[in-house]
PDB file of C-alpha atoms in Angstrom:
ATOM      1  CA  UNK A   1     103.607  49.667 104.815  1.00  0.00           C
ATOM      2  CA  UNK A   2     106.955  47.789 104.788  1.00  0.00           C
ATOM      3  CA  UNK A   3     109.803  49.102 106.877  1.00  0.00           C
ATOM      4  CA  UNK A   4     111.829  50.480 103.792  1.00  0.00           C
ATOM      5  CA  UNK A   5     108.818  52.419 102.673  1.00  0.00           C
ATOM      6  CA  UNK A   6     108.263  53.632 106.259  1.00  0.00           C
ATOM      7  CA  UNK A   7     111.943  54.744 106.207  1.00  0.00           C
ATOM      8  CA  UNK A   8     111.498  56.721 102.960  1.00  0.00           C
ATOM      9  CA  UNK A   9     108.198  58.069 104.077  1.00  0.00           C
ATOM     10  CA  UNK A  10     109.757  59.597 107.279  1.00  0.00           C
ATOM     11  CA  UNK A  11     112.558  61.042 105.295  1.00  0.00           C
ATOM     12  CA  UNK A  12     110.566  62.598 102.917  1.00  0.00           C
ATOM     13  CA  UNK A  13     108.300  64.035 105.494  1.00  0.00           C
ATOM     14  CA  UNK A  14     111.306  65.670 107.306  1.00  0.00           C
ATOM     15  CA  UNK A  15     112.348  67.009 103.932  1.00  0.00           C
ATOM     16  CA  UNK A  16     108.709  68.698 103.408  1.00  0.00           C
ATOM     17  CA  UNK A  17     109.112  69.930 107.263  1.00  0.00           C
ATOM     18  CA  UNK A  18     112.529  71.466 106.629  1.00  0.00           C
ATOM     19  CA  UNK A  19     111.234  73.102 103.414  1.00  0.00           C
ATOM     20  CA  UNK A  20     108.234  74.645 105.401  1.00  0.00           C
ATOM     21  CA  UNK A  21     110.574  76.031 108.051  1.00  0.00           C
ATOM     22  CA  UNK A  22     112.548  77.513 105.294  1.00  0.00           C
ATOM     23  CA  UNK A  23     109.237  78.919 103.781  1.00  0.00           C
ATOM     24  CA  UNK A  24     108.683  80.428 107.144  1.00  0.00           C
ATOM     25  CA  UNK A  25     112.087  82.261 107.258  1.00  0.00           C
ATOM     26  CA  UNK A  26     111.278  83.503 103.989  1.00  0.00           C
ATOM     27  CA  UNK A  27     107.960  84.970 105.059  1.00  0.00           C
ATOM     28  CA  UNK A  28     109.398  86.548 108.255  1.00  0.00           C
ATOM     29  CA  UNK A  29     111.882  88.353 105.806  1.00  0.00           C
ATOM     30  CA  UNK A  30     109.072  89.499 103.822  1.00  0.00           C
ATOM     31  CA  UNK A  31     106.896  90.722 106.825  1.00  0.00           C
ATOM     32  CA  UNK A  32     110.000  92.739 108.334  1.00  0.00           C
ATOM     33  CA  UNK A  33     110.601  94.353 105.108  1.00  0.00           C
ATOM     34  CA  UNK A  34     107.192  95.100 104.537  1.00  0.00           C
ATOM     35  CA  UNK A  35     106.793  96.781 108.055  1.00  0.00           C
ATOM     36  CA  UNK A  36     110.070  98.606 107.424  1.00  0.00           C
ATOM     37  CA  UNK A  37     108.806  99.833 104.081  1.00  0.00           C
ATOM     38  CA  UNK A  38     105.712 100.932 105.608  1.00  0.00           C
ATOM     39  CA  UNK A  39     107.156 102.822 108.589  1.00  0.00           C
ATOM     40  CA  UNK A  40     109.719 104.408 106.427  1.00  0.00           C
ATOM     41  CA  UNK A  41     107.547 105.187 103.393  1.00  0.00           C
ATOM     42  CA  UNK A  42     110.266 103.216 101.343  1.00  0.00           C
ATOM     43  CA  UNK A  43     108.828 102.497  97.913  1.00  0.00           C
ATOM     44  CA  UNK A  44     112.202 100.913  96.859  1.00  0.00           C
ATOM     45  CA  UNK A  45     112.014  98.476  99.665  1.00  0.00           C
ATOM     46  CA  UNK A  46     108.130  97.860  99.005  1.00  0.00           C
ATOM     47  CA  UNK A  47     109.133  96.971  95.489  1.00  0.00           C
ATOM     48  CA  UNK A  48     111.703  94.476  96.767  1.00  0.00           C
ATOM     49  CA  UNK A  49     108.921  92.667  98.961  1.00  0.00           C
ATOM     50  CA  UNK A  50     106.749  92.361  95.893  1.00  0.00           C
ATOM     51  CA  UNK A  51     109.504  90.808  93.968  1.00  0.00           C
ATOM     52  CA  UNK A  52     110.524  88.572  96.780  1.00  0.00           C
ATOM     53  CA  UNK A  53     107.105  86.916  96.832  1.00  0.00           C
ATOM     54  CA  UNK A  54     108.161  84.812  93.888  1.00  0.00           C
ATOM     55  CA  UNK A  55     110.730  83.144  96.170  1.00  0.00           C
ATOM     56  CA  UNK A  56     107.833  82.450  98.633  1.00  0.00           C
ATOM     57  CA  UNK A  57     105.589  81.185  95.856  1.00  0.00           C
ATOM     58  CA  UNK A  58     108.399  78.970  94.558  1.00  0.00           C
ATOM     59  CA  UNK A  59     108.681  77.160  97.852  1.00  0.00           C
ATOM     60  CA  UNK A  60     105.193  76.843  98.706  1.00  0.00           C
ATOM     61  CA  UNK A  61     104.545  75.020  95.231  1.00  0.00           C
ATOM     62  CA  UNK A  62     107.565  72.833  95.786  1.00  0.00           C
ATOM     63  CA  UNK A  63     105.897  71.816  99.346  1.00  0.00           C
ATOM     64  CA  UNK A  64     102.586  71.548  97.744  1.00  0.00           C
ATOM     65  CA  UNK A  65     103.955  69.056  95.208  1.00  0.00           C
ATOM     66  CA  UNK A  66     105.870  67.141  97.712  1.00  0.00           C
ATOM     67  CA  UNK A  67     102.862  66.865  99.775  1.00  0.00           C
ATOM     68  CA  UNK A  68     100.750  65.611  96.715  1.00  0.00           C
ATOM     69  CA  UNK A  69     103.582  62.976  96.224  1.00  0.00           C
ATOM     70  CA  UNK A  70     103.720  61.859  99.549  1.00  0.00           C
ATOM     71  CA  UNK A  71      99.870  61.493  99.596  1.00  0.00           C
ATOM     72  CA  UNK A  72      99.807  59.612  96.339  1.00  0.00           C
ATOM     73  CA  UNK A  73     102.803  57.146  96.817  1.00  0.00           C
ATOM     74  CA  UNK A  74     102.673  56.521 100.597  1.00  0.00           C
ATOM     75  CA  UNK A  75      99.030  56.951 101.445  1.00  0.00           C
ATOM     76  CA  UNK A  76      99.411  57.867 105.074  1.00  0.00           C
ATOM     77  CA  UNK A  77      97.058  57.201 107.791  1.00  0.00           C
ATOM     78  CA  UNK A  78      96.387  58.149 111.515  1.00  0.00           C
ATOM     79  CA  UNK A  79      99.033  60.291 112.985  1.00  0.00           C
ATOM     80  CA  UNK A  80     101.112  60.488 109.643  1.00  0.00           C
ATOM     81  CA  UNK A  81      98.063  61.782 107.783  1.00  0.00           C
ATOM     82  CA  UNK A  82      97.191  64.344 110.338  1.00  0.00           C
ATOM     83  CA  UNK A  83     100.908  65.546 110.026  1.00  0.00           C
ATOM     84  CA  UNK A  84     100.900  65.707 106.313  1.00  0.00           C
ATOM     85  CA  UNK A  85      97.438  67.591 106.611  1.00  0.00           C
ATOM     86  CA  UNK A  86      98.772  70.149 109.044  1.00  0.00           C
ATOM     87  CA  UNK A  87     101.634  70.659 106.800  1.00  0.00           C
ATOM     88  CA  UNK A  88      99.495  71.161 103.830  1.00  0.00           C
ATOM     89  CA  UNK A  89      97.566  73.810 105.790  1.00  0.00           C
ATOM     90  CA  UNK A  90     100.648  75.508 107.338  1.00  0.00           C
ATOM     91  CA  UNK A  91     101.890  75.855 103.696  1.00  0.00           C
ATOM     92  CA  UNK A  92      99.034  77.427 102.636  1.00  0.00           C
ATOM     93  CA  UNK A  93      98.880  79.824 105.358  1.00  0.00           C
ATOM     94  CA  UNK A  94     102.570  80.743 104.873  1.00  0.00           C
ATOM     95  CA  UNK A  95     102.035  81.451 101.201  1.00  0.00           C
ATOM     96  CA  UNK A  96      98.976  83.831 102.151  1.00  0.00           C
ATOM     97  CA  UNK A  97     101.203  85.573 104.376  1.00  0.00           C
ATOM     98  CA  UNK A  98     103.638  86.245 101.688  1.00  0.00           C
ATOM     99  CA  UNK A  99     100.872  87.763  99.415  1.00  0.00           C
ATOM    100  CA  UNK A 100      99.500  89.784 102.519  1.00  0.00           C
ATOM    101  CA  UNK A 101     103.327  91.297 102.705  1.00  0.00           C
ATOM    102  CA  UNK A 102     102.746  91.983  99.151  1.00  0.00           C
ATOM    103  CA  UNK A 103      99.569  93.911  99.713  1.00  0.00           C
ATOM    104  CA  UNK A 104     101.182  95.974 102.597  1.00  0.00           C
ATOM    105  CA  UNK A 105     103.894  96.696 100.057  1.00  0.00           C
ATOM    106  CA  UNK A 106     101.799  98.016  97.169  1.00  0.00           C
ATOM    107  CA  UNK A 107      99.460  99.993  99.748  1.00  0.00           C
ATOM    108  CA  UNK A 108     102.728 101.499 101.078  1.00  0.00           C
ATOM    109  CA  UNK A 109     103.748 102.645  97.554  1.00  0.00           C
ATOM    110  CA  UNK A 110     100.111 104.117  97.053  1.00  0.00           C
ATOM    111  CA  UNK A 111     100.494 106.220 100.022  1.00  0.00           C
ATOM    112  CA  UNK A 112     104.287 107.037  99.867  1.00  0.00           C
ATOM    113  CA  UNK A 113     103.598 110.503  99.190  1.00  0.00           C
ATOM    114  CA  UNK A 114     101.180 111.143 102.182  1.00  0.00           C
ATOM    115  CA  UNK A 115     101.873 112.604 105.217  1.00  0.00           C
ATOM    116  CA  UNK A 116     101.692 109.615 107.620  1.00  0.00           C
ATOM    117  CA  UNK A 117      99.593 109.637 110.820  1.00  0.00           C
ATOM    118  CA  UNK A 118     101.778 108.843 113.853  1.00  0.00           C
ATOM    119  CA  UNK A 119      99.426 107.184 115.829  1.00  0.00           C
ATOM    120  CA  UNK A 120      98.462 104.800 113.037  1.00  0.00           C
ATOM    121  CA  UNK A 121     101.907 104.171 112.008  1.00  0.00           C
ATOM    122  CA  UNK A 122     102.671 103.229 115.690  1.00  0.00           C
ATOM    123  CA  UNK A 123      99.811 100.706 115.779  1.00  0.00           C
ATOM    124  CA  UNK A 124     100.950  99.244 112.504  1.00  0.00           C
ATOM    125  CA  UNK A 125     104.421  98.826 113.729  1.00  0.00           C
ATOM    126  CA  UNK A 126     103.281  97.131 116.918  1.00  0.00           C
ATOM    127  CA  UNK A 127     101.306  94.754 115.003  1.00  0.00           C
ATOM    128  CA  UNK A 128     104.143  94.091 112.571  1.00  0.00           C
ATOM    129  CA  UNK A 129     106.656  93.595 115.076  1.00  0.00           C
ATOM    130  CA  UNK A 130     104.911  91.061 117.206  1.00  0.00           C
ATOM    131  CA  UNK A 131     104.306  88.417 114.356  1.00  0.00           C
ATOM    132  CA  UNK A 132     108.121  88.784 113.174  1.00  0.00           C
ATOM    133  CA  UNK A 133     109.531  88.045 116.361  1.00  0.00           C
TER     134      UNK A 133
ATOM    135  CA  UNK B   1     105.231  84.890 116.827  1.00  0.00           C
ATOM    136  CA  UNK B   2     105.736  83.051 113.388  1.00  0.00           C
ATOM    137  CA  UNK B   3     108.895  81.628 114.635  1.00  0.00           C
ATOM    138  CA  UNK B   4     107.240  80.566 117.847  1.00  0.00           C
ATOM    139  CA  UNK B   5     104.488  79.045 115.659  1.00  0.00           C
ATOM    140  CA  UNK B   6     107.089  77.022 113.366  1.00  0.00           C
ATOM    141  CA  UNK B   7     109.308  76.017 116.368  1.00  0.00           C
ATOM    142  CA  UNK B   8     106.305  74.795 118.296  1.00  0.00           C
ATOM    143  CA  UNK B   9     105.244  72.818 115.233  1.00  0.00           C
ATOM    144  CA  UNK B  10     108.916  71.485 114.754  1.00  0.00           C
ATOM    145  CA  UNK B  11     109.165  70.191 118.242  1.00  0.00           C
ATOM    146  CA  UNK B  12     105.588  69.471 118.887  1.00  0.00           C
ATOM    147  CA  UNK B  13     105.545  71.658 121.601  1.00  0.00           C
ATOM    148  CA  UNK B  14     102.006  72.041 122.802  1.00  0.00           C
ATOM    149  CA  UNK B  15     102.632  74.837 125.645  1.00  0.00           C
ATOM    150  CA  UNK B  16     104.828  76.854 122.858  1.00  0.00           C
ATOM    151  CA  UNK B  17     101.702  76.730 120.529  1.00  0.00           C
ATOM    152  CA  UNK B  18      99.377  77.415 123.367  1.00  0.00           C
ATOM    153  CA  UNK B  19     101.319  80.556 124.270  1.00  0.00           C
ATOM    154  CA  UNK B  20     100.480  82.104 120.617  1.00  0.00           C
ATOM    155  CA  UNK B  21      96.697  82.522 121.830  1.00  0.00           C
ATOM    156  CA  UNK B  22      97.994  85.323 124.195  1.00  0.00           C
ATOM    157  CA  UNK B  23     100.113  86.724 121.687  1.00  0.00           C
ATOM    158  CA  UNK B  24      97.499  87.014 119.266  1.00  0.00           C
ATOM    159  CA  UNK B  25      95.276  88.769 121.601  1.00  0.00           C
ATOM    160  CA  UNK B  26      98.141  91.731 121.788  1.00  0.00           C
ATOM    161  CA  UNK B  27      98.062  92.074 118.048  1.00  0.00           C
ATOM    162  CA  UNK B  28      94.159  92.109 118.056  1.00  0.00           C
ATOM    163  CA  UNK B  29      94.291  94.924 120.525  1.00  0.00           C
ATOM    164  CA  UNK B  30      96.824  96.903 118.300  1.00  0.00           C
ATOM    165  CA  UNK B  31      94.627  96.061 115.518  1.00  0.00           C
ATOM    166  CA  UNK B  32      91.529  97.586 117.342  1.00  0.00           C
ATOM    167  CA  UNK B  33      93.551 100.763 118.018  1.00  0.00           C
ATOM    168  CA  UNK B  34      94.420 101.102 114.356  1.00  0.00           C
ATOM    169  CA  UNK B  35      90.974 100.548 113.486  1.00  0.00           C
ATOM    170  CA  UNK B  36      89.747 103.207 115.941  1.00  0.00           C
ATOM    171  CA  UNK B  37      92.312 105.550 114.616  1.00  0.00           C
ATOM    172  CA  UNK B  38      90.968 105.111 110.948  1.00  0.00           C
ATOM    173  CA  UNK B  39      87.430 105.704 112.103  1.00  0.00           C
ATOM    174  CA  UNK B  40      88.543 109.139 113.555  1.00  0.00           C
ATOM    175  CA  UNK B  41      89.532 110.001 110.070  1.00  0.00           C
ATOM    176  CA  UNK B  42      85.784 109.797 109.157  1.00  0.00           C
ATOM    177  CA  UNK B  43      85.343 113.236 110.645  1.00  0.00           C
ATOM    178  CA  UNK B  44      87.735 114.796 108.288  1.00  0.00           C
ATOM    179  CA  UNK B  45      86.308 115.546 104.998  1.00  0.00           C
ATOM    180  CA  UNK B  46      89.430 115.832 102.963  1.00  0.00           C
ATOM    181  CA  UNK B  47      90.658 112.434 104.090  1.00  0.00           C
ATOM    182  CA  UNK B  48      87.369 110.692 103.539  1.00  0.00           C
ATOM    183  CA  UNK B  49      87.245 112.027 100.080  1.00  0.00           C
ATOM    184  CA  UNK B  50      90.862 110.799  99.602  1.00  0.00           C
ATOM    185  CA  UNK B  51      89.870 107.365 100.813  1.00  0.00           C
ATOM    186  CA  UNK B  52      87.023 107.118  98.173  1.00  0.00           C
ATOM    187  CA  UNK B  53      89.177 108.070  95.276  1.00  0.00           C
TER     188      UNK B  53
END
């Protein structure tokens, strides 16, 4: 790799990493909202979580395309390749977390009229609060 | 926890990343409690019927 290509590669890598951080922030927002919707049996908030997933999907696709482009044009090796593959993997998992928030939101809507079980809600709250810290 | 994971990745912070293992343990325990609570419902005929519907 020439030094100019190397600089470009590092810059592009930083852009992808920044986008991944942003995607993570979006997932955190979705998770907090999904847990709040569940706790408060708030169907309206659940709808917002479902709609918000499009934002996460959009970032996921953008990062995916960025990584594919990096792999095709820069053919990274060794530590660079491991980093790119880690980004690819993390991107996939973050997008999936967004999908799980949608599942929670849809289930919240399904049981919105049911009387909540306090013990269960408490356990869900704890499970939801820890990842979102 | 998600923030810790992302920050650890960004800073290449191995100890931060390792701390996630213990944090996950706490979530596993909460999950176990939730599962046990759900299994308790199995005794309640009306709730079992609702879950199957």
